[in-house]
Each structure stands twice: as C-alpha cells, then as structure tokens.
mmCIF file of N, CA and C in Angstrom:
data_model
loop_
_atom_site.group_PDB
_atom_site.id
_atom_site.type_symbol
_atom_site.label_atom_id
_atom_site.label_comp_id
_atom_site.label_asym_id
_atom_site.label_seq_id
_atom_site.Cartn_x
_atom_site.Cartn_y
_atom_site.Cartn_z
ATOM 1 N N UNK A 1 0.810 -1.050 0.065
ATOM 2 C CA UNK A 1 -0.069 -0.129 0.093
ATOM 3 C C UNK A 1 1.003 1.208 0.162
ATOM 4 N N UNK A 2 0.540 2.282 -0.693
ATOM 5 C CA UNK A 2 1.464 3.357 -1.157
ATOM 6 C C UNK A 2 1.141 4.305 0.403
ATOM 7 N N UNK A 3 2.231 4.886 0.605
ATOM 8 C CA UNK A 3 2.138 5.984 1.778
ATOM 9 C C UNK A 3 1.528 7.408 1.258
ATOM 10 N N UNK A 4 0.687 7.744 1.950
ATOM 11 C CA UNK A 4 -0.114 9.011 1.543
ATOM 12 C C UNK A 4 0.742 10.218 2.219
ATOM 13 N N UNK A 5 1.226 11.214 1.327
ATOM 14 C CA UNK A 5 2.146 12.436 1.945
ATOM 15 C C UNK A 5 1.345 13.537 1.491
ATOM 16 N N UNK A 6 1.394 14.566 2.486
ATOM 17 C CA UNK A 6 0.829 15.980 2.258
ATOM 18 C C UNK A 6 2.045 16.957 2.464
ATOM 19 N N UNK A 7 2.230 17.627 1.536
ATOM 20 C CA UNK A 7 3.354 18.694 1.887
ATOM 21 C C UNK A 7 2.849 20.065 1.863
ATOM 22 N N UNK A 8 2.877 20.885 2.934
ATOM 23 C CA UNK A 8 2.429 22.068 3.209
ATOM 24 C C UNK A 8 3.248 23.300 3.278
ATOM 25 N N UNK A 9 2.952 24.285 2.520
ATOM 26 C CA UNK A 9 3.559 25.677 2.564
ATOM 27 C C UNK A 9 2.439 26.659 2.703
ATOM 28 N N UNK A 10 2.819 27.837 3.061
ATOM 29 C CA UNK A 10 1.900 28.990 2.877
ATOM 30 C C UNK A 10 1.410 29.146 1.649
ATOM 31 N N UNK A 11 1.978 29.411 0.382
ATOM 32 C CA UNK A 11 1.371 29.577 -0.543
ATOM 33 C C UNK A 11 1.032 28.686 -1.710
ATOM 34 N N UNK A 12 1.741 27.451 -1.350
ATOM 35 C CA UNK A 12 1.689 26.244 -2.181
ATOM 36 C C UNK A 12 2.186 26.761 -3.822
ATOM 37 N N UNK A 13 3.130 27.514 -3.768
ATOM 38 C CA UNK A 13 3.575 27.970 -5.101
ATOM 39 C C UNK A 13 4.977 27.557 -5.458
ATOM 40 N N UNK A 14 5.846 27.104 -4.231
ATOM 41 C CA UNK A 14 7.237 26.930 -4.729
ATOM 42 C C UNK A 14 7.646 25.794 -4.196
ATOM 43 N N UNK A 15 8.041 25.801 -2.872
ATOM 44 C CA UNK A 15 8.935 24.765 -2.034
ATOM 45 C C UNK A 15 7.784 23.436 -1.923
ATOM 46 N N UNK A 16 6.612 23.770 -1.580
ATOM 47 C CA UNK A 16 5.783 22.497 -1.515
ATOM 48 C C UNK A 16 5.367 22.007 -2.932
ATOM 49 N N UNK A 17 5.418 22.589 -3.839
ATOM 50 C CA UNK A 17 5.160 22.286 -5.195
ATOM 51 C C UNK A 17 6.471 21.454 -5.776
ATOM 52 N N UNK A 18 7.650 21.948 -5.463
ATOM 53 C CA UNK A 18 8.582 21.131 -5.744
ATOM 54 C C UNK A 18 8.930 20.043 -5.378
ATOM 55 N N UNK A 19 8.743 19.982 -3.767
ATOM 56 C CA UNK A 19 8.616 18.608 -3.012
ATOM 57 C C UNK A 19 7.755 17.734 -3.614
ATOM 58 N N UNK A 20 6.543 18.179 -3.821
ATOM 59 C CA UNK A 20 5.499 17.051 -4.337
ATOM 60 C C UNK A 20 5.977 16.624 -5.784
ATOM 61 N N UNK A 21 6.616 17.186 -6.527
ATOM 62 C CA UNK A 21 7.292 16.883 -7.726
ATOM 63 C C UNK A 21 8.381 15.921 -7.739
ATOM 64 N N UNK A 22 9.248 16.091 -6.556
ATOM 65 C CA UNK A 22 10.342 15.209 -6.272
ATOM 66 C C UNK A 22 9.708 13.828 -5.915
ATOM 67 N N UNK A 23 8.852 13.900 -4.850
ATOM 68 C CA UNK A 23 8.187 12.412 -4.537
ATOM 69 C C UNK A 23 7.515 11.756 -5.485
ATOM 70 N N UNK A 24 6.640 12.552 -6.288
ATOM 71 C CA UNK A 24 5.870 11.854 -7.524
ATOM 72 C C UNK A 24 7.069 11.137 -8.352
ATOM 73 N N UNK A 25 8.155 11.888 -8.685
ATOM 74 C CA UNK A 25 9.102 11.613 -9.611
ATOM 75 C C UNK A 25 9.889 10.196 -9.234
ATOM 76 N N UNK A 26 10.322 10.399 -7.985
ATOM 77 C CA UNK A 26 11.163 9.251 -7.350
ATOM 78 C C UNK A 26 10.632 7.997 -6.644
ATOM 79 N N UNK A 27 9.067 8.546 -6.319
ATOM 80 C CA UNK A 27 8.343 7.599 -5.153
ATOM 81 C C UNK A 27 7.035 7.060 -5.961
ATOM 82 N N UNK A 28 6.761 7.263 -7.090
ATOM 83 C CA UNK A 28 5.561 6.732 -7.698
ATOM 84 C C UNK A 28 5.279 5.632 -7.349
ATOM 85 N N UNK A 29 5.791 4.530 -7.074
ATOM 86 C CA UNK A 29 5.455 3.167 -6.768
ATOM 87 C C UNK A 29 5.173 3.056 -5.340
ATOM 88 N N UNK A 30 5.802 4.012 -4.449
ATOM 89 C CA UNK A 30 5.480 3.833 -3.053
ATOM 90 C C UNK A 30 4.925 4.936 -2.285
ATOM 91 N N UNK A 31 4.573 6.215 -3.246
ATOM 92 C CA UNK A 31 4.000 7.352 -2.462
ATOM 93 C C UNK A 31 2.807 7.853 -3.426
ATOM 94 N N UNK A 32 1.718 8.390 -2.585
ATOM 95 C CA UNK A 32 0.989 9.247 -3.285
ATOM 96 C C UNK A 32 1.212 10.615 -2.575
ATOM 97 N N UNK A 33 1.761 11.374 -3.541
ATOM 98 C CA UNK A 33 2.190 12.907 -2.842
ATOM 99 C C UNK A 33 1.063 13.940 -3.467
ATOM 100 N N UNK A 34 0.933 14.908 -2.490
ATOM 101 C CA UNK A 34 -0.075 15.997 -2.565
ATOM 102 C C UNK A 34 0.749 17.177 -1.920
ATOM 103 N N UNK A 35 0.307 18.240 -2.214
ATOM 104 C CA UNK A 35 0.624 19.387 -1.575
ATOM 105 C C UNK A 35 -0.450 20.713 -1.405
ATOM 106 N N UNK A 36 -0.179 21.448 -0.574
ATOM 107 C CA UNK A 36 -1.305 22.439 -0.267
ATOM 108 C C UNK A 36 -0.793 23.604 0.463
ATOM 109 N N UNK A 37 -1.652 24.673 0.556
ATOM 110 C CA UNK A 37 -1.086 25.834 1.407
ATOM 111 C C UNK A 37 -2.293 26.306 2.245
ATOM 112 N N UNK A 38 -1.913 27.373 3.042
ATOM 113 C CA UNK A 38 -2.787 27.822 3.839
ATOM 114 C C UNK A 38 -3.354 29.254 3.268
ATOM 115 N N UNK A 39 -2.517 29.871 2.416
ATOM 116 C CA UNK A 39 -3.004 30.772 1.608
ATOM 117 C C UNK A 39 -2.499 30.584 0.123
ATOM 118 N N UNK A 40 -2.955 29.569 -0.482
ATOM 119 C CA UNK A 40 -2.595 29.139 -1.989
ATOM 120 C C UNK A 40 -2.605 30.336 -2.929
ATOM 121 N N UNK A 41 -1.783 30.343 -3.883
ATOM 122 C CA UNK A 41 -1.865 31.209 -5.055
ATOM 123 C C UNK A 41 -1.797 30.466 -6.290
ATOM 124 N N UNK A 42 -0.772 30.326 -6.872
ATOM 125 C CA UNK A 42 -0.528 29.700 -8.199
ATOM 126 C C UNK A 42 0.911 28.968 -8.157
ATOM 127 N N UNK A 43 1.151 28.199 -9.019
ATOM 128 C CA UNK A 43 2.650 27.459 -9.164
ATOM 129 C C UNK A 43 3.312 28.588 -9.771
ATOM 130 N N UNK A 44 4.551 28.847 -9.144
ATOM 131 C CA UNK A 44 5.572 29.802 -9.629
ATOM 132 C C UNK A 44 6.151 29.311 -10.871
ATOM 133 N N UNK A 45 6.233 30.269 -11.906
ATOM 134 C CA UNK A 45 6.632 29.831 -13.160
ATOM 135 C C UNK A 45 8.309 29.613 -12.944
ATOM 136 N N UNK A 46 8.891 30.180 -12.078
ATOM 137 C CA UNK A 46 10.399 29.917 -11.895
ATOM 138 C C UNK A 46 10.519 28.626 -11.225
ATOM 139 N N UNK A 47 9.811 28.139 -10.421
ATOM 140 C CA UNK A 47 9.870 26.660 -9.798
ATOM 141 C C UNK A 47 9.515 25.815 -10.748
ATOM 142 N N UNK A 48 8.626 25.939 -11.750
ATOM 143 C CA UNK A 48 8.419 25.053 -12.928
ATOM 144 C C UNK A 48 9.722 25.027 -13.581
ATOM 145 N N UNK A 49 10.298 26.199 -13.960
ATOM 146 C CA UNK A 49 11.523 26.139 -14.738
ATOM 147 C C UNK A 49 12.972 25.375 -14.241
ATOM 148 N N UNK A 50 12.975 25.706 -12.893
ATOM 149 C CA UNK A 50 14.110 25.021 -12.335
ATOM 150 C C UNK A 50 14.037 23.684 -12.161
ATOM 151 N N UNK A 51 12.559 22.994 -11.916
ATOM 152 C CA UNK A 51 12.465 21.629 -11.734
ATOM 153 C C UNK A 51 12.598 21.074 -13.261
ATOM 154 N N UNK A 52 12.115 21.667 -14.133
ATOM 155 C CA UNK A 52 12.122 21.134 -15.596
ATOM 156 C C UNK A 52 13.897 20.953 -15.829
ATOM 157 N N UNK A 53 14.468 21.600 -15.439
ATOM 158 C CA UNK A 53 15.931 21.526 -15.582
ATOM 159 C C UNK A 53 16.560 20.352 -15.029
ATOM 160 N N UNK A 54 15.829 19.759 -14.204
ATOM 161 C CA UNK A 54 16.516 18.556 -13.460
ATOM 162 C C UNK A 54 15.619 17.420 -13.915
ATOM 163 N N UNK A 55 14.642 17.507 -15.011
ATOM 164 C CA UNK A 55 13.977 16.386 -15.486
ATOM 165 C C UNK A 55 12.577 16.136 -14.856
ATOM 166 N N UNK A 56 12.081 17.102 -13.947
ATOM 167 C CA UNK A 56 10.893 16.779 -13.341
ATOM 168 C C UNK A 56 9.810 18.013 -13.843
ATOM 169 N N UNK A 57 8.790 17.401 -14.207
ATOM 170 C CA UNK A 57 7.813 18.361 -14.806
ATOM 171 C C UNK A 57 6.663 18.521 -13.749
ATOM 172 N N UNK A 58 6.686 19.860 -13.212
ATOM 173 C CA UNK A 58 5.556 20.229 -12.227
ATOM 174 C C UNK A 58 4.631 21.083 -12.918
ATOM 175 N N UNK A 59 4.491 21.152 -14.204
ATOM 176 C CA UNK A 59 3.701 22.088 -14.831
ATOM 177 C C UNK A 59 2.164 21.919 -14.972
ATOM 178 N N UNK A 60 1.721 20.690 -14.555
ATOM 179 C CA UNK A 60 0.447 20.444 -14.517
ATOM 180 C C UNK A 60 0.102 20.377 -13.112
ATOM 181 N N UNK A 61 0.860 20.776 -12.084
ATOM 182 C CA UNK A 61 0.414 20.562 -10.844
ATOM 183 C C UNK A 61 -0.374 22.075 -10.686
ATOM 184 N N UNK A 62 -1.253 21.940 -9.566
ATOM 185 C CA UNK A 62 -1.949 23.277 -9.362
ATOM 186 C C UNK A 62 -1.959 23.724 -7.600
ATOM 187 N N UNK A 63 -2.176 24.889 -7.383
ATOM 188 C CA UNK A 63 -2.074 25.399 -5.969
ATOM 189 C C UNK A 63 -3.239 25.114 -5.237
ATOM 190 N N UNK A 64 -3.389 24.456 -4.268
ATOM 191 C CA UNK A 64 -4.440 23.946 -3.589
ATOM 192 C C UNK A 64 -4.652 24.429 -2.187
ATOM 193 N N UNK A 65 -5.703 24.682 -1.552
ATOM 194 C CA UNK A 65 -6.052 25.189 -0.189
ATOM 195 C C UNK A 65 -5.792 23.836 0.574
ATOM 196 N N UNK A 66 -5.388 23.864 1.979
ATOM 197 C CA UNK A 66 -5.207 22.613 2.763
ATOM 198 C C UNK A 66 -6.562 22.335 2.967
ATOM 199 N N UNK A 67 -7.591 23.129 3.137
ATOM 200 C CA UNK A 67 -8.982 22.584 3.584
ATOM 201 C C UNK A 67 -9.454 21.583 2.419
ATOM 202 N N UNK A 68 -8.772 21.465 1.201
ATOM 203 C CA UNK A 68 -9.238 20.297 0.375
ATOM 204 C C UNK A 68 -8.903 18.836 0.899
ATOM 205 N N UNK A 69 -8.059 18.893 1.847
ATOM 206 C CA UNK A 69 -7.284 17.725 2.330
ATOM 207 C C UNK A 69 -7.832 17.451 3.747
ATOM 208 N N UNK A 70 -8.543 18.327 4.357
ATOM 209 C CA UNK A 70 -8.783 18.332 5.881
ATOM 210 C C UNK A 70 -9.476 17.058 6.347
ATOM 211 N N UNK A 71 -10.250 16.204 5.585
ATOM 212 C CA UNK A 71 -10.859 15.139 6.241
ATOM 213 C C UNK A 71 -10.041 13.713 5.452
ATOM 214 N N UNK A 72 -9.132 14.007 4.997
ATOM 215 C CA UNK A 72 -8.435 12.873 4.425
ATOM 216 C C UNK A 72 -7.239 12.379 5.368
ATOM 217 N N UNK A 73 -7.130 10.990 5.268
ATOM 218 C CA UNK A 73 -6.057 10.473 6.031
ATOM 219 C C UNK A 73 -4.732 10.603 5.380
ATOM 220 N N UNK A 74 -3.640 10.793 5.945
ATOM 221 C CA UNK A 74 -2.279 10.806 5.355
ATOM 222 C C UNK A 74 -1.320 9.905 6.316
ATOM 223 N N UNK A 75 -0.206 9.389 5.975
ATOM 224 C CA UNK A 75 0.600 8.703 6.662
ATOM 225 C C UNK A 75 1.663 9.615 7.236
ATOM 226 N N UNK A 76 1.835 10.827 6.423
ATOM 227 C CA UNK A 76 2.718 11.917 6.679
ATOM 228 C C UNK A 76 2.264 13.452 6.324
ATOM 229 N N UNK A 77 2.414 14.233 7.111
ATOM 230 C CA UNK A 77 2.084 15.511 6.880
ATOM 231 C C UNK A 77 3.531 16.394 7.051
ATOM 232 N N UNK A 78 4.029 16.815 6.042
ATOM 233 C CA UNK A 78 5.261 17.556 6.056
ATOM 234 C C UNK A 78 5.131 18.996 5.859
ATOM 235 N N UNK A 79 5.660 19.726 6.582
ATOM 236 C CA UNK A 79 5.612 21.184 6.637
ATOM 237 C C UNK A 79 6.979 21.828 6.133
ATOM 238 N N UNK A 80 7.018 22.566 5.083
ATOM 239 C CA UNK A 80 8.301 23.085 4.340
ATOM 240 C C UNK A 80 8.523 24.568 4.779
ATOM 241 N N UNK A 81 7.851 25.153 5.464
ATOM 242 C CA UNK A 81 7.889 26.524 5.865
ATOM 243 C C UNK A 81 7.198 26.455 7.278
ATOM 244 N N UNK A 82 7.932 27.476 8.217
ATOM 245 C CA UNK A 82 7.588 27.727 9.401
ATOM 246 C C UNK A 82 6.082 28.371 9.640
ATOM 247 N N UNK A 83 5.738 29.114 8.820
ATOM 248 C CA UNK A 83 4.372 29.518 8.698
ATOM 249 C C UNK A 83 3.189 28.444 8.686
ATOM 250 N N UNK A 84 3.484 27.566 7.854
ATOM 251 C CA UNK A 84 2.770 26.398 7.459
ATOM 252 C C UNK A 84 2.692 25.519 8.679
ATOM 253 N N UNK A 85 3.901 25.314 9.383
ATOM 254 C CA UNK A 85 4.044 24.441 10.551
ATOM 255 C C UNK A 85 3.222 25.107 11.734
ATOM 256 N N UNK A 86 3.057 26.330 11.708
ATOM 257 C CA UNK A 86 2.132 26.966 12.878
ATOM 258 C C UNK A 86 0.850 26.802 12.576
ATOM 259 N N UNK A 87 0.405 26.995 11.292
ATOM 260 C CA UNK A 87 -1.050 26.880 10.798
ATOM 261 C C UNK A 87 -1.484 25.465 10.627
ATOM 262 N N UNK A 88 -0.695 24.609 10.561
ATOM 263 C CA UNK A 88 -1.027 23.296 10.271
ATOM 264 C C UNK A 88 -2.402 22.710 11.191
ATOM 265 N N UNK A 89 -3.344 22.281 10.494
ATOM 266 C CA UNK A 89 -4.471 21.791 11.336
ATOM 267 C C UNK A 89 -4.044 20.210 11.656
ATOM 268 N N UNK A 90 -5.058 19.803 12.426
ATOM 269 C CA UNK A 90 -4.860 18.437 12.920
ATOM 270 C C UNK A 90 -5.573 17.543 11.911
ATOM 271 N N UNK A 91 -5.095 16.380 11.464
ATOM 272 C CA UNK A 91 -5.734 15.505 10.310
ATOM 273 C C UNK A 91 -6.026 14.305 11.044
ATOM 274 N N UNK A 92 -7.198 13.766 10.527
ATOM 275 C CA UNK A 92 -7.713 12.506 11.082
ATOM 276 C C UNK A 92 -6.709 11.333 11.017
ATOM 277 N N UNK A 93 -6.930 10.424 11.919
ATOM 278 C CA UNK A 93 -5.976 9.135 11.999
ATOM 279 C C UNK A 93 -4.625 9.387 12.400
ATOM 280 N N UNK A 94 -3.940 8.103 12.561
ATOM 281 C CA UNK A 94 -2.602 8.493 12.766
ATOM 282 C C UNK A 94 -1.657 8.927 11.829
ATOM 283 N N UNK A 95 -1.247 10.206 11.949
ATOM 284 C CA UNK A 95 -0.185 10.938 10.889
ATOM 285 C C UNK A 95 0.992 11.227 11.525
ATOM 286 N N UNK A 96 2.075 11.041 10.937
ATOM 287 C CA UNK A 96 3.446 11.538 11.505
ATOM 288 C C UNK A 96 3.567 12.929 10.869
ATOM 289 N N UNK A 97 3.816 13.842 11.723
ATOM 290 C CA UNK A 97 3.965 15.210 11.388
ATOM 291 C C UNK A 97 5.796 15.497 11.251
ATOM 292 N N UNK A 98 6.219 16.071 10.272
ATOM 293 C CA UNK A 98 7.514 16.179 10.029
ATOM 294 C C UNK A 98 7.710 17.697 9.861
ATOM 295 N N UNK A 99 8.667 18.436 10.100
ATOM 296 C CA UNK A 99 9.003 19.799 9.885
ATOM 297 C C UNK A 99 10.316 19.875 9.140
ATOM 298 N N UNK A 100 10.386 20.132 7.800
ATOM 299 C CA UNK A 100 11.617 20.126 7.050
ATOM 300 C C UNK A 100 11.562 21.596 6.388
ATOM 301 N N UNK A 101 12.044 22.546 7.226
ATOM 302 C CA UNK A 101 11.767 23.992 6.653
ATOM 303 C C UNK A 101 13.079 24.379 5.709
ATOM 304 N N UNK A 102 12.761 25.115 4.609
ATOM 305 C CA UNK A 102 13.574 25.329 3.449
ATOM 306 C C UNK A 102 13.299 26.891 3.449
ATOM 307 N N UNK A 103 14.475 27.637 3.063
ATOM 308 C CA UNK A 103 14.239 29.221 2.594
ATOM 309 C C UNK A 103 13.384 29.450 1.647
ATOM 310 N N UNK A 104 12.680 30.627 1.778
ATOM 311 C CA UNK A 104 11.801 31.102 0.869
ATOM 312 C C UNK A 104 12.326 31.822 -0.355
ATOM 313 N N UNK A 105 12.158 31.187 -1.700
ATOM 314 C CA UNK A 105 13.023 31.793 -2.674
ATOM 315 C C UNK A 105 12.188 33.227 -2.986
ATOM 316 N N UNK A 106 13.058 33.926 -3.690
ATOM 317 C CA UNK A 106 12.686 35.385 -4.150
ATOM 318 C C UNK A 106 11.347 35.372 -4.723
ATOM 319 N N UNK A 107 10.626 36.292 -4.338
ATOM 320 C CA UNK A 107 9.311 36.414 -5.130
ATOM 321 C C UNK A 107 9.252 37.623 -6.010
ATOM 322 N N UNK A 108 10.146 37.568 -7.014
ATOM 323 C CA UNK A 108 10.359 38.735 -7.761
ATOM 324 C C UNK A 108 9.778 38.505 -9.364
ATOM 325 N N UNK A 109 9.207 39.468 -9.823
ATOM 326 C CA UNK A 109 8.642 39.318 -11.098
ATOM 327 C C UNK A 109 9.718 39.325 -12.060
ATOM 328 N N UNK A 110 10.826 39.952 -11.901
ATOM 329 C CA UNK A 110 11.947 39.871 -12.755
ATOM 330 C C UNK A 110 12.866 38.800 -12.401
ATOM 331 N N UNK A 111 13.066 37.856 -13.390
ATOM 332 C CA UNK A 111 13.939 36.596 -13.130
ATOM 333 C C UNK A 111 15.307 36.794 -13.500
ATOM 334 N N UNK A 112 16.110 37.406 -12.559
ATOM 335 C CA UNK A 112 17.666 37.773 -12.871
ATOM 336 C C UNK A 112 18.342 36.242 -12.749
ATOM 337 N N UNK A 113 19.557 36.284 -12.995
ATOM 338 C CA UNK A 113 20.578 35.453 -12.612
ATOM 339 C C UNK A 113 20.577 35.059 -11.135
ATOM 340 N N UNK A 114 20.626 36.125 -10.361
ATOM 341 C CA UNK A 114 20.557 35.807 -9.045
ATOM 342 C C UNK A 114 19.173 35.252 -8.526
ATOM 343 N N UNK A 115 18.332 35.532 -9.038
ATOM 344 C CA UNK A 115 16.887 34.922 -8.590
ATOM 345 C C UNK A 115 16.750 33.481 -9.152
ATOM 346 N N UNK A 116 17.249 33.179 -10.177
ATOM 347 C CA UNK A 116 17.617 31.711 -10.678
ATOM 348 C C UNK A 116 18.303 31.006 -9.915
ATOM 349 N N UNK A 117 19.415 31.553 -9.443
ATOM 350 C CA UNK A 117 20.600 30.838 -8.644
ATOM 351 C C UNK A 117 20.039 30.584 -7.498
ATOM 352 N N UNK A 118 19.126 31.425 -6.760
ATOM 353 C CA UNK A 118 18.734 31.175 -5.363
ATOM 354 C C UNK A 118 17.339 30.220 -5.369
ATOM 355 N N UNK A 119 16.537 30.062 -6.760
ATOM 356 C CA UNK A 119 15.687 29.148 -6.870
ATOM 357 C C UNK A 119 16.271 27.659 -6.881
ATOM 358 N N UNK A 120 17.467 27.676 -7.768
ATOM 359 C CA UNK A 120 18.198 26.573 -8.040
ATOM 360 C C UNK A 120 18.550 26.027 -6.718
ATOM 361 N N UNK A 121 19.249 26.749 -5.881
ATOM 362 C CA UNK A 121 19.926 26.260 -4.610
ATOM 363 C C UNK A 121 18.682 25.793 -3.610
ATOM 364 N N UNK A 122 17.428 26.342 -3.746
ATOM 365 C CA UNK A 122 16.456 25.768 -2.604
ATOM 366 C C UNK A 122 15.940 24.450 -3.373
ATOM 367 N N UNK A 123 15.890 24.405 -4.654
ATOM 368 C CA UNK A 123 15.544 23.116 -5.485
ATOM 369 C C UNK A 123 16.361 22.059 -5.096
ATOM 370 N N UNK A 124 17.628 22.500 -5.186
ATOM 371 C CA UNK A 124 18.521 21.408 -4.776
ATOM 372 C C UNK A 124 18.456 20.841 -3.480
ATOM 373 N N UNK A 125 18.287 21.714 -2.472
ATOM 374 C CA UNK A 125 17.971 21.433 -1.120
ATOM 375 C C UNK A 125 16.869 20.359 -0.951
ATOM 376 N N UNK A 126 15.747 20.854 -1.506
ATOM 377 C CA UNK A 126 14.311 20.024 -1.399
ATOM 378 C C UNK A 126 14.634 18.830 -2.178
ATOM 379 N N UNK A 127 15.199 18.729 -3.332
ATOM 380 C CA UNK A 127 15.432 17.622 -4.027
ATOM 381 C C UNK A 127 16.340 16.391 -3.266
ATOM 382 N N UNK A 128 17.443 16.951 -2.470
ATOM 383 C CA UNK A 128 18.125 16.095 -1.869
ATOM 384 C C UNK A 128 17.413 15.355 -0.645
ATOM 385 N N UNK A 129 16.735 16.510 0.087
ATOM 386 C CA UNK A 129 16.190 15.877 1.306
ATOM 387 C C UNK A 129 15.010 14.949 0.852
ATOM 388 N N UNK A 130 13.961 15.165 0.031
ATOM 389 C CA UNK A 130 12.858 14.443 -0.447
ATOM 390 C C UNK A 130 13.229 13.095 -1.167
ATOM 391 N N UNK A 131 14.274 13.325 -1.905
ATOM 392 C CA UNK A 131 14.758 12.050 -2.618
ATOM 393 C C UNK A 131 15.394 11.013 -1.643
ATOM 394 N N UNK A 132 16.230 11.617 -0.625
ATOM 395 C CA UNK A 132 16.898 10.760 0.026
ATOM 396 C C UNK A 132 15.999 10.033 1.291
ATOM 397 N N UNK A 133 14.825 10.724 1.494
ATOM 398 C CA UNK A 133 13.731 10.344 2.482
ATOM 399 C C UNK A 133 13.323 8.738 2.263
ATOM 400 N N UNK A 134 13.042 8.175 3.360
ATOM 401 C CA UNK A 134 12.682 6.841 3.134
ATOM 402 C C UNK A 134 11.221 6.616 2.301
ATOM 403 N N UNK A 135 10.713 8.045 2.313
ATOM 404 C CA UNK A 135 9.348 8.064 1.667
ATOM 405 C C UNK A 135 9.075 7.628 0.278
ATOM 406 N N UNK A 136 10.353 7.752 -0.557
ATOM 407 C CA UNK A 136 10.527 7.349 -1.813
ATOM 408 C C UNK A 136 10.750 5.817 -2.148
ATOM 409 N N UNK A 137 10.567 5.084 -1.152
ATOM 410 C CA UNK A 137 10.741 3.621 -1.392
ATOM 411 C C UNK A 137 11.853 3.003 -0.777
#
C-alpha cells in the first residue's frame, strides 16, 4: 500500500510544489504525494522552470488550499515553512508530522541570474531531502 504524503507551505507555489514533484518522480511506486497551502496562490513559473532543468515536470500541478485535504487520512504531513508549521491543522487518523523548513525563494517578477541561482539552490536542497527520505521507497 502506498504511503500518503501531504506537503504544506503557506502559498503552495514553490517549495511544497517542488517537494511534491520530487516525491512523485522518485516515489511513484511507493507514495501518493500532494501539496497544499494555507494561503494558496499559483504555481510559480520559476519553480516550474528550475524543476524542468532536472527532468521533473511540475507544470501540471496546481496550487491547492489545505481545506481540500482536511478530512483525508495521510501517513505523513510535512511542513516546509515555519508559517505552515504553525498553521497546520490536525488531520484524522494516525499521522506523522515532520517539519523540514527550507528558505523562501525570492518572489520577484523579474527573473534575474541571482533569482534563478536562489531558486536552484532551494530546489537542490528540497531535491536532496525528499529524494533521500525513506518516503520514496
């Protein structure tokens, strides 16, 4: 039986989307991965771009509110930002809560070399943590 994993971040636009993509890419046989936010917006185009650079397509993902999952059972709920950790509601059933915080990438409309470099740095941190986790099988 696959482990059900929910990854939470405030906006569900960057960090949680990247983490969801990593789990789906490497753990498809072992994990059902979802992401959501307490204040969802939309998937950040720069996050899509830097994930595509490593062969993970998150362009079909969408930003979701955590209320969509409030009555669902999960094996793991992982928060990737401090705000989401504080705002995380209780979920039904036995759930293991993990807090793996990552820096927030710049929310700049202009995608400069510095912005891309920071997105790539955060992507790489998320990639290493989630790929190496026991969640991917």
